[in-house]
PDB file of C-alpha atoms and ligand atoms in Angstrom:
ATOM      1  CA  MET A   1      13.365   0.515  14.278  1.00 71.00           C
ATOM      2  CA  GLN A   2      11.391  -1.654  11.868  1.00 78.00           C
ATOM      3  CA  ARG A   3      14.673  -3.122  10.644  1.00 83.00           C
ATOM      4  CA  ASP A   4      15.686  -3.928  14.235  1.00 95.00           C
ATOM      5  CA  HIS A   5      12.387  -5.716  14.782  1.00 96.00           C
ATOM      6  CA  ARG A   6      12.823  -7.747  11.616  1.00 95.00           C
ATOM      7  CA  GLU A   7      16.383  -8.684  12.522  1.00 96.00           C
ATOM      8  CA  GLN A   8      15.312  -9.740  16.013  1.00 97.00           C
ATOM      9  CA  LEU A   9      12.391 -11.714  14.548  1.00 97.00           C
ATOM     10  CA  ASN A  10      14.818 -13.570  12.333  1.00 97.00           C
ATOM     11  CA  LEU A  11      17.326 -14.144  15.143  1.00 97.00           C
ATOM     12  CA  SER A  12      14.617 -15.462  17.460  1.00 98.00           C
ATOM     13  CA  TRP A  13      13.905 -18.343  15.052  1.00 98.00           C
ATOM     14  CA  GLN A  14      17.596 -19.258  15.041  1.00 98.00           C
ATOM     15  CA  ALA A  15      17.885 -19.083  18.830  1.00 98.00           C
ATOM     16  CA  ASN A  16      14.563 -20.799  19.592  1.00 98.00           C
ATOM     17  CA  ALA A  17      14.771 -23.564  17.010  1.00 98.00           C
ATOM     18  CA  ASP A  18      15.240 -26.416  19.504  1.00 98.00           C
ATOM     19  CA  ALA A  19      12.651 -25.151  21.971  1.00 98.00           C
ATOM     20  CA  TRP A  20      10.137 -24.524  19.172  1.00 98.00           C
ATOM     21  CA  THR A  21      10.727 -27.983  17.717  1.00 98.00           C
ATOM     22  CA  ALA A  22      10.111 -29.574  21.124  1.00 97.00           C
ATOM     23  CA  ALA A  23       6.971 -27.477  21.711  1.00 97.00           C
ATOM     24  CA  VAL A  24       5.510 -28.485  18.335  1.00 98.00           C
ATOM     25  CA  ARG A  25       6.523 -32.130  18.390  1.00 98.00           C
ATOM     26  CA  GLU A  26       5.430 -32.656  21.992  1.00 97.00           C
ATOM     27  CA  GLN A  27       2.135 -30.935  21.132  1.00 96.00           C
ATOM     28  CA  ARG A  28       2.550 -28.477  23.971  1.00 96.00           C
ATOM     29  CA  ILE A  29       0.568 -25.678  22.310  1.00 96.00           C
ATOM     30  CA  GLU A  30      -3.081 -26.312  23.107  1.00 96.00           C
ATOM     31  CA  SER A  31      -4.540 -24.178  20.317  1.00 96.00           C
ATOM     32  CA  ARG A  32      -2.515 -26.146  17.763  1.00 98.00           C
ATOM     33  CA  ARG A  33      -3.343 -29.501  19.297  1.00 97.00           C
ATOM     34  CA  LEU A  34      -7.071 -28.834  19.570  1.00 98.00           C
ATOM     35  CA  VAL A  35      -7.809 -26.550  16.643  1.00 98.00           C
ATOM     36  CA  THR A  36      -5.360 -25.015  14.248  1.00 98.00           C
ATOM     37  CA  ASP A  37      -3.289 -28.013  13.063  1.00 98.00           C
ATOM     38  CA  THR A  38      -6.421 -29.793  11.887  1.00 98.00           C
ATOM     39  CA  ALA A  39      -7.894 -26.601  10.453  1.00 98.00           C
ATOM     40  CA  ILE A  40      -4.931 -25.929   8.154  1.00 98.00           C
ATOM     41  CA  LEU A  41      -4.417 -29.563   7.196  1.00 98.00           C
ATOM     42  CA  GLN A  42      -8.086 -29.989   6.267  1.00 98.00           C
ATOM     43  CA  ALA A  43      -8.078 -26.718   4.329  1.00 98.00           C
ATOM     44  CA  VAL A  44      -5.106 -27.868   2.243  1.00 98.00           C
ATOM     45  CA  LEU A  45      -6.492 -31.361   1.680  1.00 98.00           C
ATOM     46  CA  ALA A  46      -9.853 -29.964   0.561  1.00 98.00           C
ATOM     47  CA  LEU A  47      -8.042 -28.314  -2.349  1.00 98.00           C
ATOM     48  CA  ALA A  48      -6.592 -31.681  -3.462  1.00 98.00           C
ATOM     49  CA  PRO A  49      -3.274 -30.146  -4.555  1.00 98.00           C
ATOM     50  CA  ALA A  50      -0.513 -32.053  -6.313  1.00 97.00           C
ATOM     51  CA  ARG A  51       2.212 -29.714  -5.059  1.00 97.00           C
ATOM     52  CA  VAL A  52       2.323 -27.480  -1.963  1.00 98.00           C
ATOM     53  CA  LEU A  53       4.787 -24.800  -0.850  1.00 98.00           C
ATOM     54  CA  ASP A  54       4.913 -24.471   2.946  1.00 98.00           C
ATOM     55  CA  VAL A  55       6.082 -20.882   3.411  1.00 98.00           C
ATOM     56  CA  GLY A  56       7.826 -20.522   6.773  1.00 98.00           C
ATOM     57  CA  CYS A  57       7.614 -24.278   7.336  1.00 98.00           C
ATOM     58  CA  GLY A  58       9.438 -24.300  10.705  1.00 98.00           C
ATOM     59  CA  GLU A  59      10.348 -27.833  11.805  1.00 97.00           C
ATOM     60  CA  GLY A  60       8.230 -29.283   9.002  1.00 97.00           C
ATOM     61  CA  TRP A  61       5.177 -30.885  10.654  1.00 97.00           C
ATOM     62  CA  LEU A  62       2.806 -29.796   7.881  1.00 97.00           C
ATOM     63  CA  CYS A  63       5.063 -31.073   5.076  1.00 96.00           C
ATOM     64  CA  ARG A  64       5.270 -34.398   6.892  1.00 95.00           C
ATOM     65  CA  GLY A  65       1.481 -34.485   7.298  1.00 95.00           C
ATOM     66  CA  LEU A  66       1.004 -33.801   3.598  1.00 95.00           C
ATOM     67  CA  ALA A  67       3.612 -36.363   2.588  1.00 93.00           C
ATOM     68  CA  ALA A  68       1.782 -38.970   4.686  1.00 93.00           C
ATOM     69  CA  ARG A  69      -1.213 -38.281   2.449  1.00 95.00           C
ATOM     70  CA  GLY A  70       0.767 -38.588  -0.764  1.00 94.00           C
ATOM     71  CA  ILE A  71       1.115 -34.855  -1.455  1.00 95.00           C
ATOM     72  CA  GLU A  72       4.435 -33.464  -2.627  1.00 94.00           C
ATOM     73  CA  SER A  73       5.596 -30.475  -0.616  1.00 95.00           C
ATOM     74  CA  VAL A  74       8.504 -28.104  -0.389  1.00 97.00           C
ATOM     75  CA  GLY A  75       9.190 -26.241   2.846  1.00 97.00           C
ATOM     76  CA  VAL A  76      11.060 -22.933   2.922  1.00 98.00           C
ATOM     77  CA  ASP A  77      12.191 -21.101   6.025  1.00 98.00           C
ATOM     78  CA  ALA A  78      14.850 -18.540   6.906  1.00 98.00           C
ATOM     79  CA  SER A  79      15.928 -20.484   9.991  1.00 98.00           C
ATOM     80  CA  ALA A  80      18.763 -22.871   9.084  1.00 97.00           C
ATOM     81  CA  PRO A  81      18.465 -24.828  12.358  1.00 98.00           C
ATOM     82  CA  LEU A  82      14.736 -25.388  11.797  1.00 97.00           C
ATOM     83  CA  ILE A  83      15.350 -26.556   8.222  1.00 96.00           C
ATOM     84  CA  GLU A  84      17.990 -28.922   9.543  1.00 95.00           C
ATOM     85  CA  VAL A  85      15.596 -30.558  12.035  1.00 95.00           C
ATOM     86  CA  ALA A  86      12.888 -30.687   9.360  1.00 96.00           C
ATOM     87  CA  ARG A  87      15.260 -32.548   7.032  1.00 94.00           C
ATOM     88  CA  LYS A  88      16.307 -34.934   9.789  1.00 94.00           C
ATOM     89  CA  ALA A  89      12.679 -35.830  10.543  1.00 94.00           C
ATOM     90  CA  GLY A  90      12.575 -37.207   7.035  1.00 79.00           C
ATOM     91  CA  ASN A  91      10.100 -36.510   4.315  1.00 63.00           C
ATOM     92  CA  PRO A  92      10.597 -38.812   1.372  1.00 57.00           C
ATOM     93  CA  ARG A  93       8.161 -36.945  -0.851  1.00 55.00           C
ATOM     94  CA  GLY A  94       9.184 -33.443   0.132  1.00 60.00           C
ATOM     95  CA  ASN A  95      12.190 -31.247   0.550  1.00 92.00           C
ATOM     96  CA  TYR A  96      13.294 -28.220   2.485  1.00 96.00           C
ATOM     97  CA  ARG A  97      15.288 -25.104   1.724  1.00 96.00           C
ATOM     98  CA  VAL A  98      16.773 -22.334   3.793  1.00 96.00           C
ATOM     99  CA  CYS A  99      15.134 -19.376   2.081  1.00 97.00           C
ATOM    100  CA  GLY A 100      14.040 -16.029   3.506  1.00 98.00           C
ATOM    101  CA  TYR A 101      10.908 -14.583   1.957  1.00 98.00           C
ATOM    102  CA  ALA A 102      13.052 -11.827   0.446  1.00 97.00           C
ATOM    103  CA  GLU A 103      14.770 -14.539  -1.629  1.00 98.00           C
ATOM    104  CA  LEU A 104      11.564 -16.135  -2.920  1.00 97.00           C
ATOM    105  CA  GLU A 105      11.639 -14.104  -6.108  1.00 96.00           C
ATOM    106  CA  SER A 106      15.209 -15.065  -6.980  1.00 96.00           C
ATOM    107  CA  GLN A 107      14.539 -18.725  -6.046  1.00 96.00           C
ATOM    108  CA  ALA A 108      11.283 -18.948  -8.006  1.00 96.00           C
ATOM    109  CA  ALA A 109      12.833 -20.683 -11.026  1.00 96.00           C
ATOM    110  CA  GLN A 110      14.359 -23.458  -8.870  1.00 95.00           C
ATOM    111  CA  LEU A 111      11.258 -23.832  -6.695  1.00 96.00           C
ATOM    112  CA  GLY A 112       8.833 -24.081  -9.598  1.00 97.00           C
ATOM    113  CA  ARG A 113       5.087 -23.521  -9.303  1.00 98.00           C
ATOM    114  CA  PHE A 114       2.697 -24.799  -6.659  1.00 98.00           C
ATOM    115  CA  ASP A 115      -1.042 -25.487  -6.565  1.00 98.00           C
ATOM    116  CA  VAL A 116      -1.256 -24.324  -2.960  1.00 98.00           C
ATOM    117  CA  LEU A 117       0.936 -21.939  -0.980  1.00 98.00           C
ATOM    118  CA  VAL A 118       0.480 -22.239   2.792  1.00 98.00           C
ATOM    119  CA  CYS A 119       1.529 -19.698   5.402  1.00 99.00           C
ATOM    120  CA  ASN A 120       0.733 -21.188   8.803  1.00 99.00           C
ATOM    121  CA  PHE A 121       1.431 -18.572  11.494  1.00 98.00           C
ATOM    122  CA  ALA A 122       4.415 -17.546   9.398  1.00 98.00           C
ATOM    123  CA  LEU A 123       3.593 -14.010   8.195  1.00 98.00           C
ATOM    124  CA  LEU A 124       4.961 -12.080  11.117  1.00 98.00           C
ATOM    125  CA  GLU A 125       6.775  -9.091   9.679  1.00 97.00           C
ATOM    126  CA  GLU A 126       6.210  -5.617   8.341  1.00 97.00           C
ATOM    127  CA  PRO A 127       6.356  -4.649   5.540  1.00 97.00           C
ATOM    128  CA  LEU A 128       4.673  -7.787   4.252  1.00 98.00           C
ATOM    129  CA  ALA A 129       3.631  -6.574   0.808  1.00 98.00           C
ATOM    130  CA  PRO A 130       6.933  -7.621  -0.864  1.00 98.00           C
ATOM    131  CA  THR A 131       6.425 -11.215   0.330  1.00 98.00           C
ATOM    132  CA  LEU A 132       2.767 -11.307  -0.730  1.00 98.00           C
ATOM    133  CA  ASN A 133       3.782  -9.923  -4.140  1.00 98.00           C
ATOM    134  CA  ALA A 134       6.604 -12.465  -4.514  1.00 98.00           C
ATOM    135  CA  LEU A 135       4.250 -15.370  -3.802  1.00 98.00           C
ATOM    136  CA  HIS A 136       2.513 -14.756  -7.140  1.00 98.00           C
ATOM    137  CA  GLY A 137       5.756 -15.857  -8.805  1.00 97.00           C
ATOM    138  CA  VAL A 138       5.538 -19.402  -7.412  1.00 98.00           C
ATOM    139  CA  LEU A 139       1.797 -19.952  -7.854  1.00 98.00           C
ATOM    140  CA  ALA A 140       0.561 -22.316 -10.561  1.00 98.00           C
ATOM    141  CA  PRO A 141      -2.319 -21.072 -12.748  1.00 98.00           C
ATOM    142  CA  GLY A 142      -5.559 -21.427 -10.772  1.00 97.00           C
ATOM    143  CA  GLY A 143      -3.574 -22.020  -7.570  1.00 98.00           C
ATOM    144  CA  ARG A 144      -4.529 -20.812  -4.090  1.00 98.00           C
ATOM    145  CA  LEU A 145      -2.904 -19.139  -1.106  1.00 98.00           C
ATOM    146  CA  LEU A 146      -3.913 -20.295   2.397  1.00 99.00           C
ATOM    147  CA  ILE A 147      -3.017 -18.115   5.353  1.00 99.00           C
ATOM    148  CA  GLN A 148      -3.632 -19.045   8.968  1.00 98.00           C
ATOM    149  CA  THR A 149      -2.821 -16.366  11.502  1.00 98.00           C
ATOM    150  CA  LEU A 150      -3.707 -15.419  15.067  1.00 97.00           C
ATOM    151  CA  HIS A 151      -7.255 -14.161  15.279  1.00 97.00           C
ATOM    152  CA  PRO A 152      -6.816 -10.392  15.577  1.00 96.00           C
ATOM    153  CA  TRP A 153      -9.544  -9.939  18.199  1.00 93.00           C
ATOM    154  CA  ARG A 154      -7.981 -12.585  20.417  1.00 90.00           C
ATOM    155  CA  ALA A 155      -4.354 -11.662  19.778  1.00 93.00           C
ATOM    156  CA  CYS A 156      -5.045  -8.032  20.600  1.00 91.00           C
ATOM    157  CA  HIS A 157      -5.615  -8.745  24.314  1.00 88.00           C
ATOM    158  CA  ASP A 158      -6.073  -5.444  26.131  1.00 88.00           C
ATOM    159  CA  ALA A 159      -3.886  -3.410  23.785  1.00 92.00           C
ATOM    160  CA  SER A 160      -5.464  -0.989  21.353  1.00 94.00           C
ATOM    161  CA  TYR A 161      -6.883  -2.557  18.225  1.00 97.00           C
ATOM    162  CA  ARG A 162      -4.315  -1.002  15.894  1.00 97.00           C
ATOM    163  CA  ASP A 163      -1.547  -2.355  13.690  1.00 97.00           C
ATOM    164  CA  GLY A 164       1.830  -2.414  15.379  1.00 97.00           C
ATOM    165  CA  TRP A 165       4.783  -4.448  16.541  1.00 96.00           C
ATOM    166  CA  ARG A 166       4.167  -6.714  19.554  1.00 96.00           C
ATOM    167  CA  VAL A 167       6.395  -9.168  21.417  1.00 96.00           C
ATOM    168  CA  GLU A 168       5.894 -12.909  21.944  1.00 96.00           C
ATOM    169  CA  THR A 169       7.883 -14.242  24.901  1.00 96.00           C
ATOM    170  CA  PHE A 170       6.820 -17.903  24.405  1.00 96.00           C
ATOM    171  CA  ALA A 171       6.263 -18.024  28.185  1.00 94.00           C
ATOM    172  CA  SER A 172       3.401 -20.509  27.861  1.00 93.00           C
ATOM    173  CA  PHE A 173       5.158 -22.773  25.345  1.00 93.00           C
ATOM    174  CA  GLY A 174       7.491 -24.551  27.744  1.00 90.00           C
ATOM    175  CA  GLU A 175      11.158 -24.178  28.556  1.00 92.00           C
ATOM    176  CA  GLY A 176      14.216 -23.417  26.485  1.00 95.00           C
ATOM    177  CA  PHE A 177      13.129 -20.339  24.554  1.00 97.00           C
ATOM    178  CA  GLN A 178      16.171 -18.085  24.337  1.00 96.00           C
ATOM    179  CA  ALA A 179      14.867 -14.949  22.690  1.00 97.00           C
ATOM    180  CA  PRO A 180      11.575 -13.049  22.506  1.00 97.00           C
ATOM    181  CA  MET A 181      10.075 -12.594  19.056  1.00 98.00           C
ATOM    182  CA  PRO A 182       8.827  -9.257  17.766  1.00 97.00           C
ATOM    183  CA  TRP A 183       5.843  -9.750  15.437  1.00 97.00           C
ATOM    184  CA  PHE A 184       3.559  -7.361  13.642  1.00 97.00           C
ATOM    185  CA  PHE A 185      -0.066  -7.311  14.764  1.00 97.00           C
ATOM    186  CA  ARG A 186      -2.644  -6.520  12.055  1.00 98.00           C
ATOM    187  CA  THR A 187      -6.314  -5.770  12.420  1.00 98.00           C
ATOM    188  CA  LEU A 188      -8.774  -7.659  10.230  1.00 97.00           C
ATOM    189  CA  GLU A 189      -9.300  -4.520   8.164  1.00 98.00           C
ATOM    190  CA  SER A 190      -5.563  -4.202   7.653  1.00 98.00           C
ATOM    191  CA  TRP A 191      -5.166  -7.861   6.596  1.00 98.00           C
ATOM    192  CA  LEU A 192      -7.947  -7.579   4.048  1.00 98.00           C
ATOM    193  CA  SER A 193      -6.638  -4.284   2.586  1.00 98.00           C
ATOM    194  CA  LEU A 194      -3.089  -5.616   2.344  1.00 98.00           C
ATOM    195  CA  LEU A 195      -4.198  -8.792   0.573  1.00 98.00           C
ATOM    196  CA  SER A 196      -6.330  -6.861  -1.876  1.00 98.00           C
ATOM    197  CA  GLU A 197      -3.492  -4.380  -2.592  1.00 98.00           C
ATOM    198  CA  THR A 198      -1.097  -7.238  -3.318  1.00 98.00           C
ATOM    199  CA  GLY A 199      -3.399  -8.924  -5.837  1.00 98.00           C
ATOM    200  CA  TRP A 200      -5.029 -11.595  -3.657  1.00 98.00           C
ATOM    201  CA  ARG A 201      -8.796 -12.095  -3.824  1.00 98.00           C
ATOM    202  CA  LEU A 202     -10.519 -13.522  -0.749  1.00 98.00           C
ATOM    203  CA  GLN A 203     -12.459 -16.699  -1.513  1.00 98.00           C
ATOM    204  CA  TRP A 204     -13.455 -17.611   2.005  1.00 98.00           C
ATOM    205  CA  LEU A 205     -12.578 -16.849   5.599  1.00 98.00           C
ATOM    206  CA  GLN A 206     -12.921 -19.177   8.582  1.00 98.00           C
ATOM    207  CA  GLU A 207     -12.630 -18.484  12.305  1.00 98.00           C
ATOM    208  CA  PRO A 208     -11.847 -21.857  13.942  1.00 98.00           C
ATOM    209  CA  LEU A 209     -13.191 -21.961  17.504  1.00 97.00           C
ATOM    210  CA  HIS A 210     -11.734 -23.366  20.695  1.00 96.00           C
ATOM    211  CA  PRO A 211     -13.994 -26.348  21.485  1.00 96.00           C
ATOM    212  CA  GLU A 212     -14.593 -25.333  25.103  1.00 96.00           C
ATOM    213  CA  SER A 213     -14.445 -21.550  25.262  1.00 95.00           C
ATOM    214  CA  GLU A 214     -15.930 -21.237  21.754  1.00 96.00           C
ATOM    215  CA  GLN A 215     -13.689 -18.233  21.184  1.00 95.00           C
ATOM    216  CA  PRO A 216     -11.998 -17.866  17.789  1.00 96.00           C
ATOM    217  CA  VAL A 217      -8.440 -19.213  17.904  1.00 96.00           C
ATOM    218  CA  SER A 218      -7.289 -18.263  14.434  1.00 98.00           C
ATOM    219  CA  LEU A 219      -8.197 -16.609  11.201  1.00 98.00           C
ATOM    220  CA  LEU A 220      -7.963 -18.815   8.140  1.00 98.00           C
ATOM    221  CA  LEU A 221      -8.061 -17.190   4.714  1.00 98.00           C
ATOM    222  CA  LEU A 222      -8.286 -18.793   1.281  1.00 98.00           C
ATOM    223  CA  LEU A 223      -7.165 -16.533  -1.537  1.00 98.00           C
ATOM    224  CA  GLY A 224      -6.910 -16.690  -5.292  1.00 98.00           C
ATOM    225  CA  ALA A 225      -4.678 -14.572  -7.507  1.00 98.00           C
ATOM    226  CA  GLU A 226      -6.161 -11.518  -9.172  1.00 93.00           C
ATOM    227  CA  ARG A 227      -3.171 -11.084 -11.506  1.00 75.00           C
TER     228      ARG A 227
HETATM  229  C1  SAM B   1       5.405 -19.584  14.284  1.00 67.37           C
HETATM  230  S1  SAM B   1       6.581 -20.377  13.250  1.00 67.37           S
HETATM  231  C2  SAM B   1       5.480 -21.394  12.273  1.00 67.37           C
HETATM  232  C3  SAM B   1       6.200 -22.542  11.629  1.00 67.37           C
HETATM  233  C4  SAM B   1       5.295 -23.499  10.861  1.00 67.37           C
HETATM  234  N1  SAM B   1       4.597 -22.821   9.785  1.00 67.37           N
HETATM  235  C5  SAM B   1       4.329 -24.174  11.778  1.00 67.37           C
HETATM  236  O1  SAM B   1       3.126 -24.039  11.588  1.00 67.37           O
HETATM  237  O2  SAM B   1       4.776 -24.885  12.707  1.00 67.37           O
HETATM  238  C6  SAM B   1       7.039 -19.093  12.086  1.00 67.37           C
HETATM  239  C7  SAM B   1       8.074 -19.520  11.075  1.00 67.37           C
HETATM  240  O3  SAM B   1       8.165 -18.532  10.053  1.00 67.37           O
HETATM  241  C8  SAM B   1       9.509 -18.379   9.706  1.00 67.37           C
HETATM  242  N2  SAM B   1       9.695 -17.025   9.153  1.00 67.37           N
HETATM  243  C9  SAM B   1       9.251 -15.869   9.680  1.00 67.37           C
HETATM  244  N3  SAM B   1       9.615 -14.821   8.903  1.00 67.37           N
HETATM  245  C10 SAM B   1      10.315 -15.350   7.861  1.00 67.37           C
HETATM  246  C11 SAM B   1      10.951 -14.791   6.717  1.00 67.37           C
HETATM  247  N4  SAM B   1      10.957 -13.478   6.492  1.00 67.37           N
HETATM  248  N5  SAM B   1      11.539 -15.624   5.837  1.00 67.37           N
HETATM  249  C12 SAM B   1      11.516 -16.979   6.050  1.00 67.37           C
HETATM  250  N6  SAM B   1      10.973 -17.566   7.131  1.00 67.37           N
HETATM  251  C13 SAM B   1      10.364 -16.759   8.019  1.00 67.37           C
HETATM  252  C14 SAM B   1      10.269 -18.578  10.997  1.00 67.37           C
HETATM  253  O4  SAM B   1      11.632 -18.897  10.779  1.00 67.37           O
HETATM  254  C15 SAM B   1       9.467 -19.688  11.660  1.00 67.37           C
HETATM  255  O5  SAM B   1       9.964 -20.952  11.334  1.00 67.37           O
END
């Protein structure tokens, strides 16, 4: 069952590549437009990195934003169509690779080491420990991992506050989405245990708020390596 969910997750990012690209580039997702894009960009910039790996980069908006500020970035993503549109949007200081997280370990030598690894709404699967372990292999000494994810208390809605697979239909993101996406919901306790078990030490945690409702939109975590 877990394997089916992971396969469907992967397929959804092939099938929805065009619709996702339009939703991001037309700024259709309010939480991104008002809160989370700025939150992740500012968090990266505050670390003043020379080199950033955008893990699950999608259509590449963050790499382009970093390049505009003179920061070298590499974007990796399992979705070939998303990598293609990212490349087409042009990023003279960065580059993109089709690379599933399961291949990060074998690609580490070619990718090199990075001062900051960013996962912006891109850690969606279970088990996640192999990916979090593999990220140590591409981290420069003293480097940091930044994770932005849905705030668990908001993303839970009325379902029970327990880890488990959920489904995103993209209904509020506009037209053109072809396939629902299974994703794995984690409680805050579960996130923090998983990160600790995989050798990541929490340095700070932010809960960016929606400016009007003042409800937390996301959970933003800065981590250093314990290994
Ligand atoms: C919600 S999108 C976020 C994209 C981008 N980080 C952004 O902020 O716009 C999630 C991305 O993670 C990628 N992804 C999810 N699981 C992956 C995996 N196991 N290996 C590589 N990419 C993955 C998807 O292909 C998709 O592009």
